[in-house]
mmCIF file of C-alpha atoms and ligand atoms in Angstrom:
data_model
loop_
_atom_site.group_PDB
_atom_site.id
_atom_site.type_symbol
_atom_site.label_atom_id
_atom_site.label_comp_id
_atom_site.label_asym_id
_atom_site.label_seq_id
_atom_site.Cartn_x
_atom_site.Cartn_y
_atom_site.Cartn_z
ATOM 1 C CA UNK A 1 9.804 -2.938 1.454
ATOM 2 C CA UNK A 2 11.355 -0.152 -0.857
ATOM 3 C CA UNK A 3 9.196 2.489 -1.973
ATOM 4 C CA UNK A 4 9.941 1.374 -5.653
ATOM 5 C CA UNK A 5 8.849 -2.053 -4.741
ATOM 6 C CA UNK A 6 5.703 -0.747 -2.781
ATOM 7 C CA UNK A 7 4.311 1.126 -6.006
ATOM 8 C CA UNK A 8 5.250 -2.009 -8.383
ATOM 9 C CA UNK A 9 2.768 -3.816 -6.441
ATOM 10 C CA UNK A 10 0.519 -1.130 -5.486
ATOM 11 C CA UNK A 11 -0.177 -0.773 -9.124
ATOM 12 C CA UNK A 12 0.018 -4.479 -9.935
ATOM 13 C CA UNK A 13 -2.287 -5.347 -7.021
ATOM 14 C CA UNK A 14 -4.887 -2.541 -8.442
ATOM 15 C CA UNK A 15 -4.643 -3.823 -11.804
ATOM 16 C CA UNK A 16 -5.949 -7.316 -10.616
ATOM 17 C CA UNK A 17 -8.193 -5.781 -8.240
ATOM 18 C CA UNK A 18 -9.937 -3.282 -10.607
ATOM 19 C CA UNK A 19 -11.890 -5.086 -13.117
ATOM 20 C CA UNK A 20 -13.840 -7.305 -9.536
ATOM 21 C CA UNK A 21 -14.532 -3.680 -8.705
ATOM 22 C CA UNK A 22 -15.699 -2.723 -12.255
ATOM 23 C CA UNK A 23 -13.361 -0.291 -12.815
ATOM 24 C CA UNK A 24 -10.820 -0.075 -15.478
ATOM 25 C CA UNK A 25 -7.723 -1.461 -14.663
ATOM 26 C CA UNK A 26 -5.273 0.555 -16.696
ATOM 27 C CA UNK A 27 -6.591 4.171 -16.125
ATOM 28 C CA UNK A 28 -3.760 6.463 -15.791
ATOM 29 C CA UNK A 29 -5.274 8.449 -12.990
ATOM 30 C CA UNK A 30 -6.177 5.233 -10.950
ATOM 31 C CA UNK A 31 -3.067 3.862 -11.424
ATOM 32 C CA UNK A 32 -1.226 6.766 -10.047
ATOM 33 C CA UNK A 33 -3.960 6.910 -6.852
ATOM 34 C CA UNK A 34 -3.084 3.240 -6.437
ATOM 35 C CA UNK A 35 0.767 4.386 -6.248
ATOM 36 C CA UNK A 36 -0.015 6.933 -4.141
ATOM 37 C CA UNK A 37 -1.651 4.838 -1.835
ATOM 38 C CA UNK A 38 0.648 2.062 -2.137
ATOM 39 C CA UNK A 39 3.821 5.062 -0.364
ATOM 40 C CA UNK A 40 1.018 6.766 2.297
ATOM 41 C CA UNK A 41 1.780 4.138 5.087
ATOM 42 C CA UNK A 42 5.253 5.147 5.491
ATOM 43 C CA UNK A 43 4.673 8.380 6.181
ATOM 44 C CA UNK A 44 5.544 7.682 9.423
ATOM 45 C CA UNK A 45 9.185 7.252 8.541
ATOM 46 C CA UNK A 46 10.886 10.079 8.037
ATOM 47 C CA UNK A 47 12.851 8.929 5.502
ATOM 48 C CA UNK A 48 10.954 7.126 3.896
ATOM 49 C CA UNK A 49 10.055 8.529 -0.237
ATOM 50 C CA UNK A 50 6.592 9.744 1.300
ATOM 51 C CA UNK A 51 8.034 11.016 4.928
ATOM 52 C CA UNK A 52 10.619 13.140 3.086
ATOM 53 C CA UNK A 53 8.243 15.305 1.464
ATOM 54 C CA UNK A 54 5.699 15.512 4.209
ATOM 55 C CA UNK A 55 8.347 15.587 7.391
ATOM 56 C CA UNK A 56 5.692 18.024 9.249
ATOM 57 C CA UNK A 57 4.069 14.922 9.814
ATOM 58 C CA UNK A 58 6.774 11.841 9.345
ATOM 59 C CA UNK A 59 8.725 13.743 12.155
ATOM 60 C CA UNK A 60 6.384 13.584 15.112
ATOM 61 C CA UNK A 61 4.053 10.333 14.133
ATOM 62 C CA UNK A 62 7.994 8.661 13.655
ATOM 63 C CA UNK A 63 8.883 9.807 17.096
ATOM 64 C CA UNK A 64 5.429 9.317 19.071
ATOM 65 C CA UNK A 65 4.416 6.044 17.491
ATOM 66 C CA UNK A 66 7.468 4.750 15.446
ATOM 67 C CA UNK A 67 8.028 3.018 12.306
ATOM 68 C CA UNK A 68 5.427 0.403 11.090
ATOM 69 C CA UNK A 69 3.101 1.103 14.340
ATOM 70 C CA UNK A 70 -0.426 2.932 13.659
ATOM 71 C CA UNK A 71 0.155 3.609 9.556
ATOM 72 C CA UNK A 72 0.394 0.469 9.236
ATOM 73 C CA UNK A 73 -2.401 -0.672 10.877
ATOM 74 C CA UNK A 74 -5.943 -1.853 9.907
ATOM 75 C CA UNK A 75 -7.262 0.768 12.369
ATOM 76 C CA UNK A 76 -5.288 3.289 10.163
ATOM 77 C CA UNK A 77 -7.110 1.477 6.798
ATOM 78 C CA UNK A 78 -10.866 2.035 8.399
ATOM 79 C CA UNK A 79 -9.965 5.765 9.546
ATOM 80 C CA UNK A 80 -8.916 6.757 6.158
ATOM 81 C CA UNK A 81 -11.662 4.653 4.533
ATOM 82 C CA UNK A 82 -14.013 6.593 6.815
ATOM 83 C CA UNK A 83 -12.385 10.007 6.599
ATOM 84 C CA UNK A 84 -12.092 9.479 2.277
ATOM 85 C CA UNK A 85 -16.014 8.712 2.655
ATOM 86 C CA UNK A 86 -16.962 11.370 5.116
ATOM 87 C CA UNK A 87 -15.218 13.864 2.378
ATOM 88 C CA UNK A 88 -17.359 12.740 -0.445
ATOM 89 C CA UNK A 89 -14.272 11.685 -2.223
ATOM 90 C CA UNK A 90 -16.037 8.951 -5.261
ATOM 91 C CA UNK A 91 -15.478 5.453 -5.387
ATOM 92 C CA UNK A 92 -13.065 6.143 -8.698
ATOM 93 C CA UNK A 93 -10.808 7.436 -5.903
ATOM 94 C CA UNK A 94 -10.908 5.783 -2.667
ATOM 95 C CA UNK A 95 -10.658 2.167 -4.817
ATOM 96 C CA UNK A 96 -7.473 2.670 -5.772
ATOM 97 C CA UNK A 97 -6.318 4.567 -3.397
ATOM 98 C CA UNK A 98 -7.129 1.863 -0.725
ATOM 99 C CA UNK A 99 -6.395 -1.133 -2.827
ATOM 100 C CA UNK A 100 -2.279 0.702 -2.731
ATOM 101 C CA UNK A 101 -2.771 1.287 0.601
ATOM 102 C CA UNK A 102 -3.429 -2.451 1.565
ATOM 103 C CA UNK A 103 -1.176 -3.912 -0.985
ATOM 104 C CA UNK A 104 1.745 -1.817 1.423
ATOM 105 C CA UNK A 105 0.418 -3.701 4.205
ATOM 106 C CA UNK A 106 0.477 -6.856 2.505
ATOM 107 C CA UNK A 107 3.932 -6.241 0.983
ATOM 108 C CA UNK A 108 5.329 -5.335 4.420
ATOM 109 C CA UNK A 109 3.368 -8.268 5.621
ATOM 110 C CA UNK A 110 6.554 -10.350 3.836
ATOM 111 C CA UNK A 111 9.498 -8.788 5.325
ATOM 112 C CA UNK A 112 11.059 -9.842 8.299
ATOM 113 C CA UNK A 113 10.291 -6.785 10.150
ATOM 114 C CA UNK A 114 6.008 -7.472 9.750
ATOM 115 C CA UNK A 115 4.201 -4.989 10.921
ATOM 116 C CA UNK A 116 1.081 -4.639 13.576
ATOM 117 C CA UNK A 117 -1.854 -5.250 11.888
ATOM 118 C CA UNK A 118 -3.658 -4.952 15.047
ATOM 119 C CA UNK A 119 -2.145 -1.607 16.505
ATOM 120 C CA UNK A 120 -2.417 -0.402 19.462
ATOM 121 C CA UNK A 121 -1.175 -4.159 20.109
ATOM 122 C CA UNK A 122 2.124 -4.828 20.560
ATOM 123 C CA UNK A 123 2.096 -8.148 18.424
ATOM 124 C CA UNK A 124 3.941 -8.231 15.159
ATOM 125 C CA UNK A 125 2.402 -10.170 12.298
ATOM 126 C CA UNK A 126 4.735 -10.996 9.364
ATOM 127 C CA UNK A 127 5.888 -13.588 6.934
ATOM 128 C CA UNK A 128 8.849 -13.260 6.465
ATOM 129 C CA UNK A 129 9.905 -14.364 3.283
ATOM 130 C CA UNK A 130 12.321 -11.444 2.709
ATOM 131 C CA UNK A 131 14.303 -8.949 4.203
ATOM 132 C CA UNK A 132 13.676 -4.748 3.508
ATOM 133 C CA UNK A 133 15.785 -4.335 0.505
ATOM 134 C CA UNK A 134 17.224 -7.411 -0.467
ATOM 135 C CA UNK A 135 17.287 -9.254 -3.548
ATOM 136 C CA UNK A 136 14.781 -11.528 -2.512
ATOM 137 C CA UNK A 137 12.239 -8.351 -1.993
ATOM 138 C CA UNK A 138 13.262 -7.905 -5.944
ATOM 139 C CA UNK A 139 12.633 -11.512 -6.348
ATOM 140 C CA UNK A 140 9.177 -11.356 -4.959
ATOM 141 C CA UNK A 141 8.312 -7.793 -6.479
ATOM 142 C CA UNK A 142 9.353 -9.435 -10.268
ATOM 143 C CA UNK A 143 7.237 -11.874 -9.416
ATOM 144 C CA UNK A 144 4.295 -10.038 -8.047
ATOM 145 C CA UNK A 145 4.998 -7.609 -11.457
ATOM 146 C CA UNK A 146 4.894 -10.613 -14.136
ATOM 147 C CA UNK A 147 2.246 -12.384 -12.794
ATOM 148 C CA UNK A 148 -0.071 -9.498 -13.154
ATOM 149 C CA UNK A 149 1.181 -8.573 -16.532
ATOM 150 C CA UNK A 150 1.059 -12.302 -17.506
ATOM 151 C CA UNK A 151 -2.721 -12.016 -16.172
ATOM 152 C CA UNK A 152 -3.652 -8.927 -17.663
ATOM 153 C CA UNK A 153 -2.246 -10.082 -20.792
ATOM 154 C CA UNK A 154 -4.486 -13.202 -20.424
ATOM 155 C CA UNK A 155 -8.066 -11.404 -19.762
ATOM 156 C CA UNK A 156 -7.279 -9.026 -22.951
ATOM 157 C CA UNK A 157 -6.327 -11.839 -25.156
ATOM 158 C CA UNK A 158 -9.861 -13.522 -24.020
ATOM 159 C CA UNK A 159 -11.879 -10.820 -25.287
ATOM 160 C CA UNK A 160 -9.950 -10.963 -28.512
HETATM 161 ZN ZN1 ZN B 201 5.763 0.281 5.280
#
């Protein structure tokens, strides 16, 4: 998917995610680590929004590993879960930094292309209910995007 797309459901995926965690779902800083997290995996495409600002590293992991290989990985989801934990980072941060992270993998999950999941193996998991870009990624992003609104909406008008 787009990077626009990833971020819409980065932060609509933390939003639902959030309050099962106990954390706020609408904090402003969380929201942007969810974002954040939701563009790291394509740093392994040089072009991509996140491999165009850090090309020191899009460059070689593009050219050694390629598009959608280890980034995009669960491997790649326990390192970083590891390597956030190992440097004391809080739970305030690696929550919704991780919940974007694996709503890119989910997203991607939908496109034709998939993605390996199970990296170093060769296998390619995906859905496939969309293509990278088209209108039905916008279809399924609008409707990733109301349905968490229309829920959040919903659990705010309860506690009214
Ligand atoms: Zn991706």
């Amino acid at each position: 998917m787009m990077a626009g797309s990833h971020v819409v459901v980065g932060v609509a995926t933390w939003s639902l995610a959030a309050p099962h965690l106990g954390m706020a779902p609408l904090d402003p800083v969380a929201i942007a680590l969810a974002a954040g997290g939701s563009l790291l995996p394509d740093v392994d495409h040089p072009s991509s929004w996140v491999g165009r600002r850090l090309r020191v590293i899009s460059r070689p992991l593009a050219a050694m590993l390629g598009h959608r290989g280890v980034t995009h990985s669960l491997l790649a989801v326990f390192v970083c879960l590891f390597l956030l934990r190992w440097q004391g980072f809080s739970r305030a941060v690696i929550g919704p930094l991780m919940i974007g992270y694996l709503s890119h993998l989910a997203a991607d999950l939908l496109t034709s292309s998939g993605l390996r999941l199970a990296w170093p193996s060769r296998k390619r998991q995906a859905i496939a209910l969309c293509r990278t870009g088209s209108f039905g990624e916008s279809i399924i992003v609008a409707g990733v995007a109301i349905g968490a609104g229309a829920t959040i909406l919903h659990l705010h008008l309860s506690w009214l």
